[in-house]
Coordinates of C-alpha atoms in Angstrom, one line a residue:
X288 CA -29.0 10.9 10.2
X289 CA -32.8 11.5 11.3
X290 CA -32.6 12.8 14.7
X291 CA -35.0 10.2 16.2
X292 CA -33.2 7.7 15.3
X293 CA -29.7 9.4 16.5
X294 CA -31.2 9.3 19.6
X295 CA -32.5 6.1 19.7
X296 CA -29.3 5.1 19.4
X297 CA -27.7 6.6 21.8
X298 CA -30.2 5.7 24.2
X299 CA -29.2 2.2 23.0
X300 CA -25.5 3.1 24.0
X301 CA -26.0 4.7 27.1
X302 CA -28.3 1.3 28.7
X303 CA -25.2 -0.8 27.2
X304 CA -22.9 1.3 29.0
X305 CA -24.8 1.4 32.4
X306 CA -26.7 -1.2 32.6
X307 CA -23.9 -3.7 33.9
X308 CA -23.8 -6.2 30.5
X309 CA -20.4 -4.7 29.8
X310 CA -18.4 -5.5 32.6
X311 CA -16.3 -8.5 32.5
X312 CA -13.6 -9.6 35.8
X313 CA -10.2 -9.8 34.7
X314 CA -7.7 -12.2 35.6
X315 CA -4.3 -10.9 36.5
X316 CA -2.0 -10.5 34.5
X317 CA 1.2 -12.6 35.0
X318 CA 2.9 -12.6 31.3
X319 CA 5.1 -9.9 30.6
X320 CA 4.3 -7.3 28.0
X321 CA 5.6 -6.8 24.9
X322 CA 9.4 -4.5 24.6
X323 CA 7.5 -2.4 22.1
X324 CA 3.8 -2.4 21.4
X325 CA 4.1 -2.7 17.7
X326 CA 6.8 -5.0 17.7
X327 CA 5.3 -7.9 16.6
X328 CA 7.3 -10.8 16.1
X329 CA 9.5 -10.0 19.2
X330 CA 12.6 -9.3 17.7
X331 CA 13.3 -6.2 19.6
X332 CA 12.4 -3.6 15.7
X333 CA 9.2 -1.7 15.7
X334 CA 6.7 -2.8 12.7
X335 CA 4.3 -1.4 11.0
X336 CA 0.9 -1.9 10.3
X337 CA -0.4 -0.6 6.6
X338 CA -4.3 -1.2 5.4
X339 CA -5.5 -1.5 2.3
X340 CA -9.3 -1.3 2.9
X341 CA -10.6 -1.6 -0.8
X342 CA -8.3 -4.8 -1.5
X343 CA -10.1 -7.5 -4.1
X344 CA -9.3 -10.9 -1.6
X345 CA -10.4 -13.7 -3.2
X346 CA -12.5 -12.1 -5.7
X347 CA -14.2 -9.9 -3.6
X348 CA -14.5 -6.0 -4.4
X349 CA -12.8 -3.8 -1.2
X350 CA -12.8 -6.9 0.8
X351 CA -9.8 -5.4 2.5
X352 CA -6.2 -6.4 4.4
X353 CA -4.0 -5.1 6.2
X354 CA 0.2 -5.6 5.7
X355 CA 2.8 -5.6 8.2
X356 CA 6.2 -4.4 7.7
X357 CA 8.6 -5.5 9.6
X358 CA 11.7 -3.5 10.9
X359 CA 15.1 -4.4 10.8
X360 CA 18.5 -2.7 12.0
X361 CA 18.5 -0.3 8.6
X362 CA 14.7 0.5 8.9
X363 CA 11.3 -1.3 6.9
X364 CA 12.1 -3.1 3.9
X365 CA 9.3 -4.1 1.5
X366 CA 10.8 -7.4 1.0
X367 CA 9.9 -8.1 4.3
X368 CA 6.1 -7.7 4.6
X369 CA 3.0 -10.2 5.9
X370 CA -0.4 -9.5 3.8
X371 CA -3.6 -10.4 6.2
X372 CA -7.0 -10.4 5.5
X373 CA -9.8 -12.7 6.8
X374 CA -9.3 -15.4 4.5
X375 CA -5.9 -15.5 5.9
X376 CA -5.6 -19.2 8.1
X377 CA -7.0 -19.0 11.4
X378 CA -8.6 -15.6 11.3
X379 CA -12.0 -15.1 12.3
X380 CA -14.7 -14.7 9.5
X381 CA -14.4 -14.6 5.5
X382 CA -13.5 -12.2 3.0
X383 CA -16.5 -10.6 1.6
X384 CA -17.7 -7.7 -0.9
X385 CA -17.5 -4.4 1.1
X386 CA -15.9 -5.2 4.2
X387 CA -13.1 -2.9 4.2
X388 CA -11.3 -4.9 6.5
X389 CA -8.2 -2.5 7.7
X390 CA -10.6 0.4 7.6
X391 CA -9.2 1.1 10.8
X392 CA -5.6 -0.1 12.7
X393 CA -4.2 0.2 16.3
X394 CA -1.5 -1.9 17.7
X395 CA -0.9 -3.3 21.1
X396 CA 0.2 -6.3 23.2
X397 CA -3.7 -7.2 24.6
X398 CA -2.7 -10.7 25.7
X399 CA 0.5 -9.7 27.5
X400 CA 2.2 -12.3 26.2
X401 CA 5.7 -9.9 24.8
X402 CA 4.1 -10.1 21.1
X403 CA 2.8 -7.2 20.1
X404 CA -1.2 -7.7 17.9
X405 CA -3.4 -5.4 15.8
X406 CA -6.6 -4.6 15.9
X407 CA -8.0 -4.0 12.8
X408 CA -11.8 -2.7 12.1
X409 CA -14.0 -3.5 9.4
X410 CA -16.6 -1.1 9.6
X411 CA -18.9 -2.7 6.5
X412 CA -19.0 -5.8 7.8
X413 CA -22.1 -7.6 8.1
X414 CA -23.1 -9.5 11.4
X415 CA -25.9 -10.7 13.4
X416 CA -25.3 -8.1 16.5
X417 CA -28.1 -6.2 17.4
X418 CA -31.8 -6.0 17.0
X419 CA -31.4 -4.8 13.5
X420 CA -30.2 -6.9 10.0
X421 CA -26.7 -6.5 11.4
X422 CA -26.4 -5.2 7.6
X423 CA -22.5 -2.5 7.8
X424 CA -22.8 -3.2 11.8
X425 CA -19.0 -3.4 11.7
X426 CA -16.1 -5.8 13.2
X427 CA -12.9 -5.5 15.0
X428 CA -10.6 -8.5 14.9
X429 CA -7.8 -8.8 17.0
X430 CA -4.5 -10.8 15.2
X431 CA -2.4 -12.3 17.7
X432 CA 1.3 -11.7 17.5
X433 CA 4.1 -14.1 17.9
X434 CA 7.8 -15.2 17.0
X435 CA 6.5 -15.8 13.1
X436 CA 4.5 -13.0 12.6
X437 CA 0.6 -12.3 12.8
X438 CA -1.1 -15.6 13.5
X439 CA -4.9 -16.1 13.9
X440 CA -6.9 -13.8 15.3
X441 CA -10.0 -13.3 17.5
X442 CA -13.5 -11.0 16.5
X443 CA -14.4 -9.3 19.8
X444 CA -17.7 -9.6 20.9
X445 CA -20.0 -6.2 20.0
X446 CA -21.4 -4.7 22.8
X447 CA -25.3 -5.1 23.0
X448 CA -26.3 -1.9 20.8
X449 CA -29.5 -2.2 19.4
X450 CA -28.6 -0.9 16.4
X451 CA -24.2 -0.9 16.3
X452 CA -23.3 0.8 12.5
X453 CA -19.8 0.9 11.8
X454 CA -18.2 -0.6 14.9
X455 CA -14.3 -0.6 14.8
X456 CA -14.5 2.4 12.5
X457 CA -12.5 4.3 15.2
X458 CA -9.7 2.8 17.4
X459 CA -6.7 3.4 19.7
X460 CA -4.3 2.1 22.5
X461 CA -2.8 3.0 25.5
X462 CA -3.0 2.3 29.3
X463 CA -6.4 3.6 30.1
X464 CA -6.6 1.7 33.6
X465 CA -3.4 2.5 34.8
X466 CA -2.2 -0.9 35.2
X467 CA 1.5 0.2 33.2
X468 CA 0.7 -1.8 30.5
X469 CA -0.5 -0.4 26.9
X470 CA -2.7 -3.1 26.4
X471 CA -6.2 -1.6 26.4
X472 CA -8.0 -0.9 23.1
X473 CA -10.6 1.7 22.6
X474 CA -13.5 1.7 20.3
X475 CA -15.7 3.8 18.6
X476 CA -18.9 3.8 15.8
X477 CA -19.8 6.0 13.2
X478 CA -23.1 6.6 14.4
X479 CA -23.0 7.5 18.3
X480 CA -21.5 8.8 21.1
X481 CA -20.2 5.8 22.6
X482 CA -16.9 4.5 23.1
X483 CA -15.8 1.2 24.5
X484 CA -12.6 0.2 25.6
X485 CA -11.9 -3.7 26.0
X486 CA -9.2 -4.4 28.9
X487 CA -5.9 -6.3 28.1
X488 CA -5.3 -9.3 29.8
X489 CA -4.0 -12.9 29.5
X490 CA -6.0 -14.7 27.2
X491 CA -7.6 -14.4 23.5
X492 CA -11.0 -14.1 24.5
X493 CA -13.8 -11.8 22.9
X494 CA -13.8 -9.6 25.8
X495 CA -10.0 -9.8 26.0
X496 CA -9.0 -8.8 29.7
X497 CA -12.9 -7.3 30.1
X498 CA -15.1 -5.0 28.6
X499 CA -16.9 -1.2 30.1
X500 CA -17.3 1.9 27.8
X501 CA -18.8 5.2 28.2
X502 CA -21.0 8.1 26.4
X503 CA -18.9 11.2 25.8
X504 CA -21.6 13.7 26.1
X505 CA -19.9 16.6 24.6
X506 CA -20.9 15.1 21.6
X507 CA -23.7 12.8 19.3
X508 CA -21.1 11.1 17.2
X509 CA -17.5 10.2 17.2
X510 CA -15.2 10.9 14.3
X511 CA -11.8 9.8 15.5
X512 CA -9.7 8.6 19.0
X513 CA -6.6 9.5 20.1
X514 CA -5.2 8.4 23.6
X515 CA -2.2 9.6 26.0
X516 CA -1.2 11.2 29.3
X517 CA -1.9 14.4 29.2
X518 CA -2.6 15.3 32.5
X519 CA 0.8 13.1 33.8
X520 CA -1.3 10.9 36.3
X521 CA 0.1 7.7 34.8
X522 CA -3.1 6.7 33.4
X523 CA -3.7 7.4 29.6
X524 CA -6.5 9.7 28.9
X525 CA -8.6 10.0 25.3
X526 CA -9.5 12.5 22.7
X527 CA -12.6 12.2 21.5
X528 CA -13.2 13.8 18.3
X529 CA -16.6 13.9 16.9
X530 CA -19.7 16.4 16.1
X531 CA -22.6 17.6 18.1
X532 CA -25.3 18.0 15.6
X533 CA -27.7 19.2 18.5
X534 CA -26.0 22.4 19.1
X535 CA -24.4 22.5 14.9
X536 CA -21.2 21.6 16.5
X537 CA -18.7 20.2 14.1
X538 CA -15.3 18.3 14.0
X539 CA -14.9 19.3 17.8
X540 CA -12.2 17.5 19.8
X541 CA -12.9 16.2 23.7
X542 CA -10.9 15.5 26.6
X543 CA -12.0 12.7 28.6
X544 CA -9.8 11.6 31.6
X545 CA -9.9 9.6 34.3
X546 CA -10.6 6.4 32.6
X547 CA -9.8 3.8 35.1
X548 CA -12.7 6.0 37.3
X549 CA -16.4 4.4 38.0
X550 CA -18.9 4.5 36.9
X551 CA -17.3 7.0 33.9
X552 CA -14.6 9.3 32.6
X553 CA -14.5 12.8 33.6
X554 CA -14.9 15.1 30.5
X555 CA -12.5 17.7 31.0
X556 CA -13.6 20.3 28.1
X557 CA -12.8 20.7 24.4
X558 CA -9.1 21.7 22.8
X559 CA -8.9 23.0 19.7
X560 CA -11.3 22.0 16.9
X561 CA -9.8 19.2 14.4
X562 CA -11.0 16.2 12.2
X563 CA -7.9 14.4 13.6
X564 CA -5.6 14.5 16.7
X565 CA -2.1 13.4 17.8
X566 CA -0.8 13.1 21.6
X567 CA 2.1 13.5 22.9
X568 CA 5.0 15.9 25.1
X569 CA 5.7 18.7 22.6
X570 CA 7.3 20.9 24.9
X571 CA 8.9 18.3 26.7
X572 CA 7.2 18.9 30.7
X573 CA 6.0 15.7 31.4
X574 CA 2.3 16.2 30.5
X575 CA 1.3 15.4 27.0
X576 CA 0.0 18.2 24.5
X577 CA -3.0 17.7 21.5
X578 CA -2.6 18.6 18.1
X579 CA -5.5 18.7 16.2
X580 CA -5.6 19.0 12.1
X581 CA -8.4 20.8 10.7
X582 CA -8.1 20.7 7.3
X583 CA -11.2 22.2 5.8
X584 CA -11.4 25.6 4.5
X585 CA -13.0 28.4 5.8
X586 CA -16.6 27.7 5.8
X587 CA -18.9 30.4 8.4
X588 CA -20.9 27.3 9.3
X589 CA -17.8 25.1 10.9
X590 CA -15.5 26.6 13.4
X591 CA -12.0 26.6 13.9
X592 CA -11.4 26.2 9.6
X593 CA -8.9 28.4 7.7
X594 CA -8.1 28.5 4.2
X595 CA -6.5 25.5 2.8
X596 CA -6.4 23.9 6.6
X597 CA -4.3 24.3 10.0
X598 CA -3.3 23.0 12.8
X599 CA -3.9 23.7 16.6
X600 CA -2.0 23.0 19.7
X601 CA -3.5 22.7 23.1
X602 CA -0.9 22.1 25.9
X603 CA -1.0 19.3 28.6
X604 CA -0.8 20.2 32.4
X605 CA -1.3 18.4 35.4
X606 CA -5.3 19.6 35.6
X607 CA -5.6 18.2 31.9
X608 CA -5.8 21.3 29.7
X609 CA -3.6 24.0 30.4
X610 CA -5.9 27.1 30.4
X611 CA -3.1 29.3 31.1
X612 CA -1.8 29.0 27.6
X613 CA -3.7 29.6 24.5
X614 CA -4.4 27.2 22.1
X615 CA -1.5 27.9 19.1
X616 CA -2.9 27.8 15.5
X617 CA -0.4 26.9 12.2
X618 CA -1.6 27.2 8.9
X619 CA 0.6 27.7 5.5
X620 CA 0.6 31.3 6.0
X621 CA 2.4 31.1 9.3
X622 CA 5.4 32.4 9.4
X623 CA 8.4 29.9 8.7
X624 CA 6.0 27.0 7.5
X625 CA 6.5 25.9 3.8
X626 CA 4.0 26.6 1.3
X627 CA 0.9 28.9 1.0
X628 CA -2.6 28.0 2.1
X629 CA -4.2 27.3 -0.8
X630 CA -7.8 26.4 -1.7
X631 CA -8.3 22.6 -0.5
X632 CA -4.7 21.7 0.5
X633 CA -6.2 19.7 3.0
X634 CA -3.5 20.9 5.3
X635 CA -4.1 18.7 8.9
X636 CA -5.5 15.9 7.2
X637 CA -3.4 13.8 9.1
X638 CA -1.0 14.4 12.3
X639 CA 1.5 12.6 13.9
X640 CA 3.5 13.2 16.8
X641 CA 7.3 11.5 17.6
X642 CA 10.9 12.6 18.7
X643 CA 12.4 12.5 15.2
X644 CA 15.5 14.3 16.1
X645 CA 15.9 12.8 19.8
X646 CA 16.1 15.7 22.0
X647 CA 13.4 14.6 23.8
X648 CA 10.5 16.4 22.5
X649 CA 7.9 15.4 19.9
X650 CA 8.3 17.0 16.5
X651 CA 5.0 17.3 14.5
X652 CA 4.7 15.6 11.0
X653 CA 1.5 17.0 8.8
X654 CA -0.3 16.1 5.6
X655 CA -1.5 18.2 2.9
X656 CA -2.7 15.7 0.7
X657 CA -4.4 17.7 -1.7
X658 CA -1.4 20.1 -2.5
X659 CA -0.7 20.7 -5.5
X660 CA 3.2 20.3 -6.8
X661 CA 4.1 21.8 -9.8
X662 CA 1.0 21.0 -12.3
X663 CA 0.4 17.9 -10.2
X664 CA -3.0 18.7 -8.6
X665 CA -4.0 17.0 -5.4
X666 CA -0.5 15.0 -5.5
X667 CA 0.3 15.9 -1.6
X668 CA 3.1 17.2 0.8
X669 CA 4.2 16.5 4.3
X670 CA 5.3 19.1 6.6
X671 CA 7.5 18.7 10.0
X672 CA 7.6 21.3 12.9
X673 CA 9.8 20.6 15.1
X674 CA 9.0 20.7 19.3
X675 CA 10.8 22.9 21.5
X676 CA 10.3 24.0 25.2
X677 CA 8.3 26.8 23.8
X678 CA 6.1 24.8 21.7
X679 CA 6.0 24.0 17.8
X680 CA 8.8 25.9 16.2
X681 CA 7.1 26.8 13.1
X682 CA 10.5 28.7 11.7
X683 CA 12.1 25.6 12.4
X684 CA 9.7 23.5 10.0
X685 CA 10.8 21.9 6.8
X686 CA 8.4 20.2 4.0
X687 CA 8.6 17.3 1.6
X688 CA 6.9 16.1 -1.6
X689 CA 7.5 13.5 -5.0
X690 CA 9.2 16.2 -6.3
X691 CA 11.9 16.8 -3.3
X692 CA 15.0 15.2 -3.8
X693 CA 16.1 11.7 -2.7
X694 CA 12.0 10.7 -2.2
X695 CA 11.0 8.4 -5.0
X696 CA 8.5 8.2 -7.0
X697 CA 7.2 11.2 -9.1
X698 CA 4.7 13.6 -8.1
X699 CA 1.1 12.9 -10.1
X700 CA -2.2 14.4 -10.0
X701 CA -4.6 12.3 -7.4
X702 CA -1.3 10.6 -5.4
X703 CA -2.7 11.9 -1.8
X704 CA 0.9 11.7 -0.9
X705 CA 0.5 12.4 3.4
X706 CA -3.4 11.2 4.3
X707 CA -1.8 8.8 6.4
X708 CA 1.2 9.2 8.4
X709 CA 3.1 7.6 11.3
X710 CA 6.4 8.0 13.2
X711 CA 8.1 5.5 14.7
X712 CA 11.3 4.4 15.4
X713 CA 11.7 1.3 13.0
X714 CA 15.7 0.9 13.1
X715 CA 16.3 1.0 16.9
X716 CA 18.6 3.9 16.8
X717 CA 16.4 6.0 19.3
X718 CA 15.2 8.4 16.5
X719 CA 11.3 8.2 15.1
X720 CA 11.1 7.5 11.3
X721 CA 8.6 8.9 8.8
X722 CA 6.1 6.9 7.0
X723 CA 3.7 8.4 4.6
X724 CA 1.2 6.9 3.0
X725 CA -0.4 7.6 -0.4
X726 CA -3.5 6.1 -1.3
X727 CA -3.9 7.3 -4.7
X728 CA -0.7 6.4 -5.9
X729 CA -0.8 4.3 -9.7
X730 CA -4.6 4.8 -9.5
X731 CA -5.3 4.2 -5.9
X732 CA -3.1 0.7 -5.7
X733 CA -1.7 2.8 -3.3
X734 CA 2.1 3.1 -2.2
X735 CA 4.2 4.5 1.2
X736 CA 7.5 6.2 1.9
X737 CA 10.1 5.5 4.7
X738 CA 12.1 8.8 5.6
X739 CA 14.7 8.4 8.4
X740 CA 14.8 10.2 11.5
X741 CA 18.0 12.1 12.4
X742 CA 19.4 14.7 14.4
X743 CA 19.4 17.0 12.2
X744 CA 15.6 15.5 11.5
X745 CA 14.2 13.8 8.8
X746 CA 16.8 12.2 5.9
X747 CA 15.3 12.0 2.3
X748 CA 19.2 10.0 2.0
X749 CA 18.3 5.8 2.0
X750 CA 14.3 7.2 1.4
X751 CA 12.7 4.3 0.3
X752 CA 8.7 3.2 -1.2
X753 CA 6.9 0.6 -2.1
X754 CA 3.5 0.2 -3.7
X755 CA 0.4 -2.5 -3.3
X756 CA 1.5 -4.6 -6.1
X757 CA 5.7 -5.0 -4.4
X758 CA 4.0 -6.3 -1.2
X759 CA 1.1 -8.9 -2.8
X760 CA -1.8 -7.2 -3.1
X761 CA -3.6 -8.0 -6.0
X762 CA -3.9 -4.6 -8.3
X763 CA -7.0 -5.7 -9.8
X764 CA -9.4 -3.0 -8.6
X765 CA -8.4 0.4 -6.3
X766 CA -6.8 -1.4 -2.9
X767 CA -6.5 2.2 -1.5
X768 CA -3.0 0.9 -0.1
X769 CA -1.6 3.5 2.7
X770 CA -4.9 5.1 3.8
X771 CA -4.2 4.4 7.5
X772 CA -1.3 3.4 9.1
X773 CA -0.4 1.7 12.9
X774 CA 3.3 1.9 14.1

């Protein structure tokens, strides 16, 4: 982007942010939240959330939607799915060319009523915000959870950029106003530095509970979110990743805490540098740690890269980072992990973190998902280090592919099998469960796996998939099934 106009847009950002527009009162909340915040139809499982950004819907090329899978007692089932997109009944807009509605997910109960919604982001979508056309300003649309299912939903209200590109191309959840609810949303652009973060509260308003955002300075554009405790105050804190083309900076990661302060965030320094990030307790102290996935090769003009892709832990203390212990770098090549890194593995692509084996600590799951299996090129792998007290026990971790036994399918050149991933405990038995998307499956229809968490870790045994076509998705162009996933 031409710098002038980078910084005219950030300008833009930083008057929205301080010049009191965004700040909306919030009425208490009364209702009670939701059991889980992706449970949404209240019956006590954990669902997921699955996009297929380049769906045709109604005719219209990479229109997008999004499909919930529900869970049940013996985990998801792909008989038991709900395919939304905005031509679905009483959500906001209309399906059009380009949208790539689901081009970004987060879940979250951000009416409090004990239903869990979804935010989904269409960053192509056209609108009349700003001073601009509007032309790819981007969307987010909020579907409201209840006893059925996903019903309706609400487009929030764009905060007054002059010119917003891309909005709701980044979100996440938590409790960033420490009010013990995960009901706040955070949001960020492709363009800028800016991220705003709409408050939960008790009605389905545009603003939700009320809106405020902030600049993270460290950096002139955001490429991903990722919020949790990490310094154990109680109030969730965010990791901003993103680039500082000023200074040649790229795919750095933030820490911003202190979110509930005024009149902004504190930024507490960069962890290690990543594309993507994960939160949560690894070594099991109370504060949560960062992963970050990296997974560009070595390249002398972007820092932090290996060959074939890593990983990098930065641990949580009660200051935010902990500076007494060194970031911890995985690649291929560590001892103990699976594999070799190769040329454009894409190791790190995506992270996840969740207590798979439920001792307490949260176990790292990692995709490759442009291994190579076999003669299959760019057909994908997941790897899983387990945590321990010490850390990531690299000699500990295990990998899976098409090819392992008890996963189906078979492993094909282009599947992308691991560039989406997310662990969550869909059978209630107190153990996170595996889902992997791969986008590129049957020529990019798309498809995702189910692996069961155990104590012993993941279970290929009961491993179960199903691709765009099983759930309704019309097949008709590349619906990119499985490229993100919420849950």
């Amino acid at each position: 982007m031409h710098k002038n106009l980078r910084t005219a847009l950030a300008a833009a950002s930083v008057a929205a942010l301080t010049g009191g527009l965004l700040v909306v009162t919030a009425l208490p909340s009364t209702a009670a939240s939701a059991k889980y915040a992706d449970d949404f139809n209240g019956d006590g499982y954990r669902d997921l959330a699955v996009s297929a950004p380049g769906a045709v819907v109604g005719g219209h090329d990479q229109a997008g939607a999004v499909v919930i899978t529900y869970g049940s007692s013996t985990g998801l089932q792909g008989s038991k799915t709900q395919v939304v997109s905005q031509s679905s009944s009483g959500v906001t807009g209309a399906s059009e060319e380009g949208d790539r509605f689901g081009g970004a997910i987060a879940f979250g109960d951000f009416n409090n009523d004990g239903y869990a919604d979804l935010a989904v982001g269409a960053p192509s979508e056209d609108t009349t915000a700003g001073s601009g056309t509007g032309q790819n300003s981007g969307a987010v649309t909020v579907l409201w959870g209840s006893k059925a299912g996903l019903a309706g939903g609400t487009a929030l209200s764009i905060p007054p950029l002059a010119y917003p590109i891309g909005y709701g191309s980044f979100l996440t959840r938590g409790d960033f106003d420490g009010d013990g609810h995960d009901d706040d949303l955070a949001v960020g652009s492709k363009t800028d530095n800016s991220v705003f973060i709409y408050k939960g509260g008790t009605t389905k308003s545009g603003t939700l509970g009320g809106r405020t955002g902030f600049a993270a300075k460290s950096l002139t554009e955001v490429i991903s979110l990722a919020g949790g405790d990490v310094n154990g105050d109680g109030i969730d804190d965010i990791v901003v990743g993103g680039n500082d083309s000023d200074s040649r900076e790229l795919f750095k990661q933030s820490l911003y805490v202190g979110l509930d302060s005024s009149p902004e965030p504190q930024y507490a320094g960069d962890v290690a540098h990543g594309q993507t990030a994960a939160v949560g307790d690894v070594d099991g102290d109370g504060y949560a740690d960062i992963v970050t996935g990296h997974p560009w090769d070595q390249r002398s003009s972007m820092a932090g890269t290996s060959l074939g892709g890593n990983i990098s832990l930065t641990f949580g203390s009660a200051s935010g980072r902990d500076t007494s212990r060194p970031a911890v770098t995985i690649t291929q090549n560590t001892n103990g992990i699976p594999g070799a890194s190769e040329t454009n593995d894409n190791f790190g692509y995506a992270v996840a973190l969740n207590d798979i084996n439920g001792d307490g600590k949260a176990d790292l799951a990692v995709g490759a998902p442009y291994e190579s299996v076999g003669s299959a090129e760019a057909t994908g792998s997941i790897t899983v280090i387990p945590g321990s007290a010490s850390g990531l026990a690299a000699t500990s971790s295990y990998a899976y592919n098409q090819g392992s036994t008890g996963i189906p399918g078979t492993a094909e050149d282009g599947d992308h099998f691991g560039q989406a991933l997310a662990l969550a405990d869909t059978n209630g038995d107190g153990k996170a469960d595996l889902t992997v998307g791969g986008p590129g499956e049957n020529n990019m229809d798309g498809a995702v796996w189910s692996l069961k968490g155990r104590a012993s870790g993941l279970t290929t045994t009961g491993a179960v998939s199903f691709g765009a076509g099983t759930v309704g998705l019309s097949t008709s162009e590349w619906p990119e099934f499985g490229v993100s996933i919420a849950g």
